[in-house]
Amino acid sequence: MTDNSNLPPEHEAKVSDSSHQIRIKEPAPSEKQQNDLKPKNKQKSTPKQVVVDDHLLSIPQLCEKYNTSISRESIDKSEALSNTRAVELLQKYGKNILTPPKTKTSFRIFLDCLLSLFNIMLILAGVLQFVLLAIDFKNNKSSIYIGIILIFVSFLNATIEFVQIQSSRKILQSFMNMIPQKCNVIREGALSEIEASTLVPGDLVFMRLGDKVPADIYIVQSSELQVDNSSLTGESEPQERGPENIQTNPLEATNLVFNGTNCVSGKGYGIVIRTGDSTVLGQIAGLTSSADDRPSPLSLEINRFVKIISTVAILSAIIFFIVGQVINNDIAFSINFAIGMFAAWIPEGLPATVTMLLTFAAKRLSKRNVLVKDLKGVDTLGAITMLATDKTGTLTKNQMTVTYVWTNGNLYSASTTSDKNAEPITDTSIFGVSDCIQASALCSSVKFDKTDIPVAKRNIIGDATEAGLTRFAATRLDDYDNYLVDHAKVFEVPFNSTNKWMLTINKVQHETGIHKLLIKGAPERILRLCSSIMYNNTVEPLSDAEKAKFTESYEYMASKGHRVIAVAKSDLPADKYPEGYVFDKKQQNYPMGDYTFVGLVSLEDPPKHGVREAVGRLRTAGIQVIMVTGDHPLTAEAIGRKINLILGETKSEVAKRTGRPIESIGEDEYDAVVIHGEELATMTDEDWDQIFHKPE
């Protein structure tokens, strides 16, 4: 057990969520020693108390508590939980999901549809017809039919809307079941991808840049791991996480990551300590009630119209009641007169017409695989004038394939192509090409779900760019797996959005030592870190001539719509970096510049089938489409032209065609706009207005 004698008194951290608060208690020693895993579905009082004290335990104590086994020396070879034990824990603690908010009953949904302002007016008008009948049955027999019709129309409107909502709910639920969140977990010594809902306390989870944290997790090993806690604690800056911790407040503990937060940098391994409703996010969710749906613009307009009509109808009824009294001084006549005027203002056919038109539109959309959750949302969809969409995986297939390699001053083709400017790679030992292959294989953070099948058939766990580089290297190495073992990675700085590069140091024998530094990333960033280049079959100082050749090749690859990655290296001398040398990121006891530029590798991510046609239809409908991507502007422009997103000339193209400076090109001389990410921060409102008025 843990010695808690030096722990401070009980602490409390509060997380504000709207008007609710959740308390996270740190228990006193005697309370802590008795703490154990909480079974599922346990009722808690309000405010809810979450006992979070695992951050105070050491890693061996944590493993003992959760009955799991890890290897600190080689974390990815850890045994962790067995599949049998995981099944037992899943049955005991339930699925790793948050209890969904209480859904409305079918009757309540129908009642909401029936009690809209328009339907209330119709029902009121119908009831008043029966009031007329009661006042003067003989002269108001027609009120029977009018009253029945008005009330029937209100129920018909509600029924049509109710049926559409119920149908959409069923389809939406089936969609949610089809797209479960995935995570990477080690069980019985093997890394596999599973549904996050099947995670249990004690599981060893692998997380990396871009992953969503699937549960509350204690970090046991990390490399540059940072998480975005803004949704939980409001901290705007990414928070670094690792095994070390000196904080007693669990929300400030540097060895914990919480369910629902996002990994924004690096990678790490951690042990699951809480799942489902027991997580901090689950506790907050339990304290908050589901927010009401925001009404659609059409709903707001209809309600506004109903309020105006109601006001006018009531005022008319009052005025004509007074007029009737002045003329006839007959109370029955005046009431009859007033109710008649009130009913005359009610547009009985409008609600049915609107509902039927929206229903027909929803049916047509369903045939085009568009799910309409709310009938009035059809009008909102029809009012769209601009659509901003991601590129990778949305407009493109997210299946990267290496196409070109530029190294040693030459352009090589890595795939079948008719490009006369590129030579095919016929020999992997070509000066520079072999280094690009080596960097693609070793400077990587990909994982495999299986290693007993050929690399080409394996499921690669990693982003599409690294997967493409891995397949490129694996098909050109005699034994990819043994190559990784023989050139083991001893240090790594993962990719992050700030640096835009990834660095590894591997055991690679060379003339001056046994360690080789490899770095890959954004070409302009990598070039700044280099002082020499592999050129003309030798390594020579990086001059303006080579930089110009680099820019020419970079732009040539990018202009074809390819993502371009740069590769550099540094042979670390043995006298400074001997066997067993411990590299440390905080101390930066490794070279941070003076690298040798190896070359450029381009990857193609082909557009999805049907995207060009979809963009064309949107354009015909008057909807402006904007593509959002982190690629080079030339790459973005080339992809845009492939999918017909860009048809006209850009500002730079007009300048090139006319031979004029780009600053002299007027706004009316070009149609298409391509904006570099660095320009966004300096753009004014006037700049945005000019952009949005461009057709492309």
Short mmCIF file of N, CA and C in Angstrom, two decimals, residues 15 45 70 73 81 176 220 285 506 538 548 570:
data_model
loop_
_atom_site.label_atom_id
_atom_site.label_comp_id
_atom_site.label_asym_id
_atom_site.label_seq_id
_atom_site.Cartn_x
_atom_site.Cartn_y
_atom_site.Cartn_z
N VAL A 15 -14.91 22.14 -11.20
CA VAL A 15 -15.01 22.37 -12.63
C VAL A 15 -16.36 22.98 -12.90
N SER A 45 -25.39 11.15 -5.18
CA SER A 45 -26.14 12.32 -4.77
C SER A 45 -25.57 13.55 -5.46
N ILE A 70 2.89 -4.41 -16.93
CA ILE A 70 3.55 -3.64 -17.98
C ILE A 70 5.06 -3.75 -17.83
N GLU A 73 10.73 -1.05 -19.48
CA GLU A 73 11.84 -1.01 -20.43
C GLU A 73 11.36 -1.05 -21.87
N LEU A 81 -3.50 -6.65 -19.74
CA LEU A 81 -4.61 -7.54 -19.37
C LEU A 81 -4.76 -8.67 -20.37
N MET A 176 -25.24 5.99 -35.50
CA MET A 176 -24.37 6.07 -34.33
C MET A 176 -23.80 4.71 -33.98
N VAL A 220 1.93 6.20 -18.28
CA VAL A 220 3.08 5.45 -17.76
C VAL A 220 4.33 5.67 -18.61
N ALA A 285 -21.21 15.30 -17.16
CA ALA A 285 -22.37 15.04 -18.02
C ALA A 285 -23.59 14.67 -17.19
N ASN A 506 18.45 6.70 -34.55
CA ASN A 506 18.48 5.25 -34.66
C ASN A 506 19.91 4.73 -34.61
N THR A 538 27.60 13.74 -54.03
CA THR A 538 28.44 14.08 -52.89
C THR A 538 27.63 14.95 -51.93
N ALA A 548 17.49 27.09 -55.03
CA ALA A 548 16.63 27.37 -56.17
C ALA A 548 16.15 26.07 -56.81
N SER A 570 21.73 13.46 -40.08
CA SER A 570 22.99 13.88 -39.47
C SER A 570 23.65 12.65 -38.85
#
